[in-house]
Short mmCIF file of C-alpha atoms in Angstrom, two decimals:
data_model
loop_
_atom_site.label_atom_id
_atom_site.label_comp_id
_atom_site.label_asym_id
_atom_site.label_seq_id
_atom_site.Cartn_x
_atom_site.Cartn_y
_atom_site.Cartn_z
CA MET A 735 0.00 0.00 0.00
CA GLN A 736 2.78 2.38 0.96
CA LEU A 737 4.68 1.37 -2.17
CA ALA A 738 1.66 2.18 -4.34
CA THR A 739 1.21 5.54 -2.59
CA ALA A 740 4.88 6.40 -3.15
CA ALA A 741 4.60 5.44 -6.83
CA ASN A 742 1.52 7.65 -7.24
CA GLU A 743 3.30 10.56 -5.58
CA SER A 744 6.26 10.08 -7.91
CA LEU A 745 3.96 10.12 -10.92
CA ALA A 746 2.25 13.27 -9.64
CA HIS A 747 5.67 14.90 -9.21
CA LEU A 748 6.64 13.80 -12.72
CA SER A 749 3.42 15.27 -14.08
CA ASN A 750 4.18 18.64 -12.49
CA ASN A 751 7.72 18.62 -13.86
CA LEU A 752 6.50 17.81 -17.36
CA ILE A 753 3.96 20.62 -17.26
CA TYR A 754 6.62 23.10 -16.13
CA ALA A 755 8.98 21.80 -18.83
CA SER A 756 6.27 22.31 -21.45
CA MET A 757 5.82 25.89 -20.24
CA ALA A 758 9.56 26.49 -20.69
CA VAL A 759 9.46 25.10 -24.24
CA TYR A 760 6.32 27.08 -25.10
CA THR A 761 8.17 30.21 -23.93
CA LEU A 762 10.96 29.45 -26.40
CA ALA A 763 8.33 28.90 -29.10
CA PHE A 764 6.85 32.30 -28.20
CA PHE A 765 10.19 34.03 -28.82
CA ALA A 766 10.71 32.05 -32.05
CA HIS A 767 7.32 33.26 -33.32
CA ILE A 768 8.25 36.82 -32.37
CA ALA A 769 11.44 36.44 -34.43
CA GLU A 770 9.38 35.08 -37.33
CA TRP A 771 7.14 38.16 -37.33
CA ILE A 772 10.12 40.54 -36.95
CA PHE A 773 12.07 39.08 -39.87
CA GLY A 774 8.89 38.82 -41.91
CA SER A 775 8.29 42.56 -41.50
CA ARG A 776 11.45 43.21 -43.52
CA SER A 777 10.20 41.20 -46.47
CA LYS A 778 9.63 42.73 -49.88
CA VAL A 779 7.01 40.03 -50.40
CA ALA A 780 4.99 41.53 -47.57
CA ARG A 781 5.11 44.98 -49.16
CA THR A 782 4.08 43.48 -52.48
CA ALA A 783 1.13 41.79 -50.76
CA ALA A 784 0.09 45.16 -49.35
CA ALA A 785 0.15 46.66 -52.84
CA LEU A 786 -1.92 43.78 -54.17
CA THR A 787 -4.35 44.12 -51.27
CA GLN A 788 -4.86 47.81 -52.01
CA SER A 789 -5.21 47.24 -55.73
CA GLY A 790 -7.62 44.35 -55.04
CA THR A 791 -10.29 46.89 -54.06
CA GLN A 792 -10.30 48.30 -57.57
CA ALA A 793 -12.30 46.80 -60.42
CA ALA A 794 -9.33 46.28 -62.71
CA ALA A 795 -6.09 45.92 -60.80
CA PRO A 796 -2.90 45.94 -62.86
CA ALA A 797 -0.29 43.28 -62.51
CA VAL A 798 2.75 44.11 -60.40
CA GLN A 799 5.94 44.72 -62.36
CA VAL A 800 9.35 43.94 -60.92
CA ARG A 801 12.38 45.37 -62.77
CA SER A 802 15.69 43.56 -62.46
CA LYS A 803 18.92 44.19 -64.44
CA GLY A 804 17.15 46.07 -67.21
CA THR A 805 14.55 43.39 -67.86
CA THR A 806 10.93 43.40 -66.78
CA ALA A 807 9.22 40.45 -65.14
CA VAL A 808 5.48 40.56 -64.56
CA LEU A 809 4.21 39.10 -61.30
CA ASP A 810 0.63 38.05 -61.94
CA LYS A 811 -1.94 38.98 -59.35
CA PRO A 812 -2.57 35.91 -57.16
CA GLN A 813 -5.96 34.29 -57.05
CA VAL A 814 -8.28 36.32 -54.87
CA VAL A 815 -10.68 35.02 -52.27
CA THR A 816 -14.23 36.33 -52.26
CA ARG A 817 -15.23 37.85 -48.94
CA SER A 818 -17.90 35.84 -47.18
CA ALA A 819 -19.64 38.82 -45.61
CA ALA A 820 -22.14 41.07 -47.31
CA GLY A 821 -20.50 43.70 -49.49
CA THR A 822 -17.82 41.51 -51.02
CA ARG A 823 -14.25 42.74 -51.25
CA ASP A 824 -11.82 40.76 -53.40
CA VAL A 825 -8.56 40.59 -51.47
CA PRO A 826 -5.73 38.03 -51.66
CA ASP A 827 -4.31 36.30 -48.62
CA GLY A 828 -1.13 37.77 -47.16
CA PRO A 829 2.21 35.96 -47.39
CA GLY A 830 2.15 34.73 -43.77
CA ALA A 831 4.03 35.70 -40.63
CA ALA A 832 7.41 35.00 -42.26
CA GLY A 833 6.55 37.38 -45.10
CA GLY A 834 8.17 35.07 -47.62
CA THR A 835 11.66 35.52 -46.16
CA VAL A 836 13.94 32.53 -45.70
CA GLN A 837 15.07 33.63 -42.23
CA GLY A 838 11.53 34.37 -41.08
CA ASP A 839 10.37 30.99 -42.35
CA LEU A 840 13.25 29.31 -40.51
CA TYR A 841 12.21 30.85 -37.21
CA GLY A 842 8.62 29.91 -37.94
CA ARG A 843 9.58 26.29 -38.46
CA ILE A 844 11.63 26.36 -35.25
CA ALA A 845 8.59 27.78 -33.44
CA VAL A 846 6.36 24.99 -34.75
CA SER A 847 8.96 22.38 -33.76
CA LEU A 848 9.19 23.82 -30.24
CA THR A 849 5.40 23.97 -30.03
CA THR A 850 5.30 20.28 -30.97
CA LEU A 851 7.84 19.45 -28.28
CA GLY A 852 5.88 21.50 -25.73
CA PHE A 853 2.73 19.63 -26.73
CA LEU A 854 4.41 16.24 -26.23
CA LEU A 855 5.70 17.28 -22.80
CA ALA A 856 2.30 18.62 -21.75
CA ALA A 857 0.57 15.47 -23.03
CA GLY A 858 3.05 13.43 -21.00
CA GLY A 859 2.17 15.54 -17.97
CA VAL A 860 -1.54 14.86 -18.45
CA VAL A 861 -0.93 11.12 -18.83
CA ALA A 862 1.31 11.05 -15.75
CA ARG A 863 -1.38 12.88 -13.78
CA ALA A 864 -3.93 10.28 -14.89
CA MET A 865 -1.63 7.45 -13.83
CA SER A 866 -1.01 9.06 -10.44
CA VAL A 867 -4.73 9.08 -9.62
CA GLN A 868 -5.63 6.00 -11.72
CA ARG A 869 -8.53 7.72 -13.44
CA ALA A 870 -9.28 10.18 -16.23
CA PRO A 871 -7.41 13.40 -15.34
CA TRP A 872 -10.47 15.67 -15.44
CA GLY A 873 -11.66 15.73 -11.84
CA ASN A 874 -10.92 19.39 -11.07
CA MET A 875 -10.16 22.71 -12.74
CA TYR A 876 -6.38 22.22 -12.69
CA GLU A 877 -6.62 18.92 -14.56
CA PHE A 878 -9.22 20.34 -16.94
CA SER A 879 -7.02 23.36 -17.71
CA ILE A 880 -3.83 21.44 -18.50
CA THR A 881 -5.81 19.05 -20.71
CA PHE A 882 -7.66 21.91 -22.41
CA SER A 883 -4.46 23.72 -23.44
CA THR A 884 -2.90 20.45 -24.61
CA VAL A 885 -5.89 19.63 -26.81
CA ALA A 886 -5.93 23.19 -28.21
CA VAL A 887 -2.27 22.89 -29.25
CA GLY A 888 -2.94 19.40 -30.62
CA ALA A 889 -5.79 20.75 -32.77
CA TYR A 890 -3.51 23.49 -34.10
CA LEU A 891 -0.76 21.00 -34.96
CA LEU A 892 -3.31 18.73 -36.64
CA LEU A 893 -4.43 21.60 -38.87
CA LEU A 894 -0.79 22.17 -39.82
CA VAL A 895 -0.36 18.48 -40.64
CA LEU A 896 -3.45 18.75 -42.85
CA LYS A 897 -1.67 21.57 -44.74
CA LYS A 898 -4.04 24.27 -43.54
CA ASN A 899 -2.81 27.86 -43.55
CA VAL A 900 -2.88 28.42 -39.78
CA ARG A 901 0.69 29.27 -38.81
CA TRP A 902 -0.49 32.83 -38.25
CA LEU A 903 -2.23 31.44 -35.15
CA GLY A 904 1.02 30.24 -33.56
CA LEU A 905 2.01 33.36 -31.61
CA PHE A 906 -1.52 33.97 -30.32
CA LEU A 907 -1.86 30.29 -29.39
CA VAL A 908 1.35 29.87 -27.39
CA THR A 909 0.71 33.18 -25.60
CA THR A 910 -2.73 32.13 -24.39
CA VAL A 911 -1.56 28.58 -23.63
CA LEU A 912 1.18 29.98 -21.39
CA LEU A 913 -1.44 32.15 -19.68
CA ASP A 914 -3.72 29.14 -19.20
CA LEU A 915 -0.93 26.97 -17.79
CA GLY A 916 0.28 29.81 -15.59
CA ILE A 917 -3.18 30.17 -14.03
CA ALA A 918 -3.50 26.38 -13.74
CA THR A 919 -0.18 25.88 -11.93
CA THR A 920 -0.63 28.81 -9.54
CA VAL A 921 -4.28 29.66 -8.89
CA LEU A 922 -6.00 26.39 -9.80
CA TYR A 923 -3.43 23.80 -8.75
CA THR A 924 -4.85 20.89 -6.76
CA ASP A 925 -2.90 17.92 -5.40
CA SER A 926 -3.69 14.51 -6.84
CA ASP A 927 -6.75 13.10 -5.13
CA GLN A 928 -9.70 10.85 -5.73
CA LEU A 929 -12.96 12.01 -7.24
CA VAL A 930 -15.98 13.25 -5.34
CA PRO A 931 -18.72 10.56 -5.42
CA ALA A 932 -20.80 12.29 -8.11
CA LEU A 933 -17.90 12.15 -10.56
CA LYS A 934 -17.18 8.45 -10.15
CA SER A 935 -18.75 7.31 -13.39
CA TYR A 936 -17.71 6.23 -16.86
CA TRP A 937 -19.63 9.31 -18.04
CA LEU A 938 -16.68 11.38 -16.80
CA LEU A 939 -14.64 9.93 -19.65
CA ILE A 940 -17.38 10.62 -22.21
CA HIS A 941 -18.92 13.91 -21.11
CA VAL A 942 -15.85 15.81 -19.89
CA SER A 943 -13.56 14.65 -22.71
CA THR A 944 -16.00 15.96 -25.33
CA ALA A 945 -16.40 19.21 -23.37
CA ILE A 946 -12.63 19.70 -23.43
CA ILE A 947 -12.40 18.98 -27.16
CA CYS A 948 -15.25 21.40 -27.87
CA GLY A 949 -13.70 24.14 -25.75
CA ALA A 950 -10.31 23.76 -27.43
CA VAL A 951 -11.80 23.89 -30.94
CA PHE A 952 -14.15 26.75 -30.03
CA TYR A 953 -11.04 28.60 -28.84
CA ILE A 954 -9.42 28.24 -32.26
CA GLY A 955 -12.64 29.43 -33.90
CA ALA A 956 -12.74 32.44 -31.56
CA ALA A 957 -9.11 33.26 -32.40
CA GLY A 958 -10.06 33.25 -36.08
CA ALA A 959 -12.97 35.62 -35.35
CA VAL A 960 -10.67 38.04 -33.48
CA MET A 961 -8.16 38.06 -36.32
CA TYR A 962 -11.00 38.52 -38.81
CA LEU A 963 -12.17 41.69 -37.06
CA PHE A 964 -8.69 43.22 -37.14
CA ARG A 965 -7.97 42.21 -40.72
CA ASP A 966 -11.42 43.40 -41.85
CA SER A 967 -10.77 46.82 -40.30
CA TYR A 968 -7.40 46.95 -42.07
CA GLU A 969 -8.97 46.10 -45.44
CA ALA A 970 -11.76 48.63 -44.88
CA LYS A 971 -9.22 51.40 -44.31
CA LEU A 972 -7.45 50.51 -47.53
CA ALA A 973 -10.78 50.45 -49.37
CA ARG A 974 -11.51 53.98 -48.10
CA GLY A 975 -8.14 55.15 -49.38
CA GLU A 976 -6.69 55.56 -45.88
CA GLN A 977 -3.17 54.48 -44.94
CA PRO A 978 -2.91 52.39 -41.73
CA GLY A 979 0.09 52.91 -39.46
CA LYS A 980 3.41 51.19 -40.13
CA PHE A 981 2.96 48.58 -37.41
CA ALA A 982 -0.61 47.74 -38.43
CA THR A 983 0.42 47.48 -42.07
CA SER A 984 3.42 45.29 -41.27
CA VAL A 985 1.29 42.88 -39.24
CA TRP A 986 -2.10 42.69 -40.91
CA GLU A 987 -0.89 42.64 -44.51
CA ARG A 988 0.64 39.23 -43.79
CA PHE A 989 -2.54 37.63 -42.42
CA PRO A 990 -5.02 35.72 -44.56
CA SER A 991 -7.74 37.91 -46.04
CA ALA A 992 -10.80 38.77 -43.99
CA ALA A 993 -12.78 36.43 -46.25
CA SER A 994 -10.46 33.52 -45.46
CA LEU A 995 -10.52 34.21 -41.72
CA ASP A 996 -14.30 34.56 -41.75
CA LYS A 997 -14.69 31.19 -43.47
CA PHE A 998 -12.08 29.59 -41.21
CA SER A 999 -13.85 30.66 -38.02
CA TYR A 1000 -17.24 29.60 -39.34
CA ARG A 1001 -16.11 26.17 -40.50
CA ILE A 1002 -14.29 25.45 -37.23
CA ASN A 1003 -17.31 26.40 -35.10
CA ALA A 1004 -19.75 24.61 -37.38
CA ALA A 1005 -17.65 21.44 -37.32
CA VAL A 1006 -17.58 21.16 -33.52
CA PHE A 1007 -21.13 22.37 -32.77
CA PRO A 1008 -22.69 18.89 -33.14
CA LEU A 1009 -20.15 17.56 -30.62
CA TRP A 1010 -21.14 20.31 -28.18
CA THR A 1011 -24.76 19.25 -28.64
CA PHE A 1012 -23.74 15.68 -27.79
CA THR A 1013 -21.80 16.97 -24.75
CA ILE A 1014 -24.93 18.57 -23.29
CA ILE A 1015 -27.01 15.45 -23.98
CA ALA A 1016 -24.34 13.24 -22.38
CA GLY A 1017 -24.26 15.55 -19.35
CA ALA A 1018 -28.03 15.27 -18.99
CA ILE A 1019 -27.83 11.46 -19.11
CA TRP A 1020 -25.05 11.51 -16.51
CA ALA A 1021 -27.14 13.83 -14.30
CA GLY A 1022 -30.03 11.38 -14.51
CA ASP A 1023 -27.70 8.56 -13.49
CA ALA A 1024 -26.00 10.48 -10.66
CA TRP A 1025 -28.75 12.71 -9.26
CA GLY A 1026 -31.97 11.10 -10.46
CA ARG A 1027 -32.97 13.95 -12.81
CA TYR A 1028 -31.87 14.86 -16.31
CA TRP A 1029 -32.18 18.62 -15.96
CA GLY A 1030 -32.35 20.75 -12.83
CA TRP A 1031 -31.40 24.28 -13.92
CA ASP A 1032 -28.08 24.03 -12.10
CA PRO A 1033 -25.82 27.04 -13.02
CA LYS A 1034 -23.50 24.79 -15.05
CA GLU A 1035 -26.44 23.29 -16.93
CA VAL A 1036 -27.99 26.69 -17.58
CA TRP A 1037 -24.78 28.21 -18.96
CA SER A 1038 -24.04 25.15 -21.05
CA PHE A 1039 -27.43 25.64 -22.66
CA VAL A 1040 -26.86 29.41 -23.04
CA THR A 1041 -23.57 28.63 -24.80
CA TRP A 1042 -25.35 26.17 -27.08
CA VAL A 1043 -28.00 28.79 -27.94
CA ALA A 1044 -25.32 31.43 -28.61
CA TYR A 1045 -23.45 29.17 -31.04
CA ALA A 1046 -26.73 28.10 -32.67
CA CYS A 1047 -27.58 31.78 -33.20
CA TYR A 1048 -24.11 32.38 -34.66
CA LEU A 1049 -24.46 29.51 -37.14
CA HIS A 1050 -27.92 30.74 -38.10
CA ALA A 1051 -26.56 34.28 -38.47
CA ARG A 1052 -23.85 33.09 -40.85
CA ALA A 1053 -26.58 31.61 -43.01
CA THR A 1054 -28.47 34.91 -43.03
CA ALA A 1055 -27.23 37.59 -45.44
CA GLY A 1056 -27.77 40.53 -43.10
CA TRP A 1057 -25.79 38.96 -40.24
CA LYS A 1058 -22.62 37.84 -41.95
CA GLY A 1059 -19.27 39.45 -41.39
CA ARG A 1060 -18.61 41.56 -38.29
CA LYS A 1061 -21.99 41.01 -36.65
CA ALA A 1062 -21.57 37.24 -36.87
CA ALA A 1063 -17.98 37.50 -35.60
CA TYR A 1064 -19.12 39.45 -32.54
CA LEU A 1065 -21.74 36.79 -31.91
CA ALA A 1066 -19.10 34.05 -32.18
CA LEU A 1067 -16.95 35.83 -29.61
CA PHE A 1068 -19.95 36.27 -27.32
CA ALA A 1069 -20.64 32.54 -27.58
CA PHE A 1070 -17.04 31.70 -26.67
CA ALA A 1071 -17.20 34.19 -23.79
CA CYS A 1072 -20.21 32.21 -22.53
CA TRP A 1073 -18.13 29.04 -22.70
CA ILE A 1074 -15.29 30.69 -20.73
CA TRP A 1075 -17.73 32.01 -18.13
CA ASN A 1076 -19.29 28.57 -17.89
CA TYR A 1077 -15.87 27.18 -17.03
CA TYR A 1078 -14.22 29.80 -14.83
CA GLY A 1079 -17.11 31.93 -13.58
CA VAL A 1080 -19.62 29.19 -12.83
CA ASN A 1081 -17.06 26.90 -11.18
CA ILE A 1082 -15.50 29.59 -9.00
CA LEU A 1083 -18.21 32.16 -8.32
CA LEU A 1084 -21.48 30.23 -8.41
CA THR A 1085 -22.63 27.36 -6.22
CA GLY A 1086 -24.27 24.25 -7.57
CA LYS A 1087 -23.97 20.52 -7.99
CA HIS A 1088 -21.03 21.08 -10.35
CA SER A 1089 -19.02 23.02 -7.74
CA TYR A 1090 -15.89 20.90 -7.59
CA ALA A 1091 -13.27 23.61 -8.17
CA GLY A 1092 -11.60 22.94 -4.84
CA VAL A 1093 -11.14 19.18 -5.32
#
């Protein structure tokens, strides 16, 4: 018995060390992404993309000419992407954070490699935590948080493996992941312990795992909506003939077009919404098994439903011409804010049957 307890304590200690190691690696990835953006800002490709973006607002944009050693080479205008929102604006995607530079791209690849290593360390920390308590590691907010950030990074890396243009998300992702892990290891940390009676069910594996996956994917969708709002404002200024500041131009000209970001956010949220619906249904079944009723208007249940309604309204809005674009993006961010409140606010500030933040 004492031997088993010592082994569990060792695994818990290993889990903590792996989580801290992942934070150190994510910090290095953060600086590598910063370097990628800095070197990309010096790229002529980025300035060319800005010229194409500005000319894309005109009905007949000329090709870009590049003169070299007395000869003239014509750089054809890249294929444009039609804006999803009402009032279409044909704008090409930017060249990415690296701006087309070799050095910027090198730092970007280093950042992705470090992010992958950080993900593997964090995943090892989650597995070690599970082994230390001999159950699914989702019994309290600390365990939920470290798993949430790990799944979010895993989803990002999966999109990269699938050749999706999402490296622009890297800096934003590792920054928020470090924030999440920092809060988890300081404010939310809880020693390894057994579950409260209500959580001792196989539904923990089903219901909570799907909730974590949904939250992580919703986070990526929300990040896309935030970037869409900034890029859309940048494109609107160019369309009005205004000249954004140097910093804004250097950053936003390298992002995908507002149309691409709008579609990205919508497709991500639409893809995971059915799983969120299943999560709520699974939670209701678990409640019936644990407490003898499927629905009791507990704060967690109420806000889960509010979040579902908010995302349902967002998806409906995207299918309605008058609510595409910025209005839909604001609604997507409101829906994700409901999800965040449902996790942090409800668990910490409100009292109900789901109040297990101190476990």
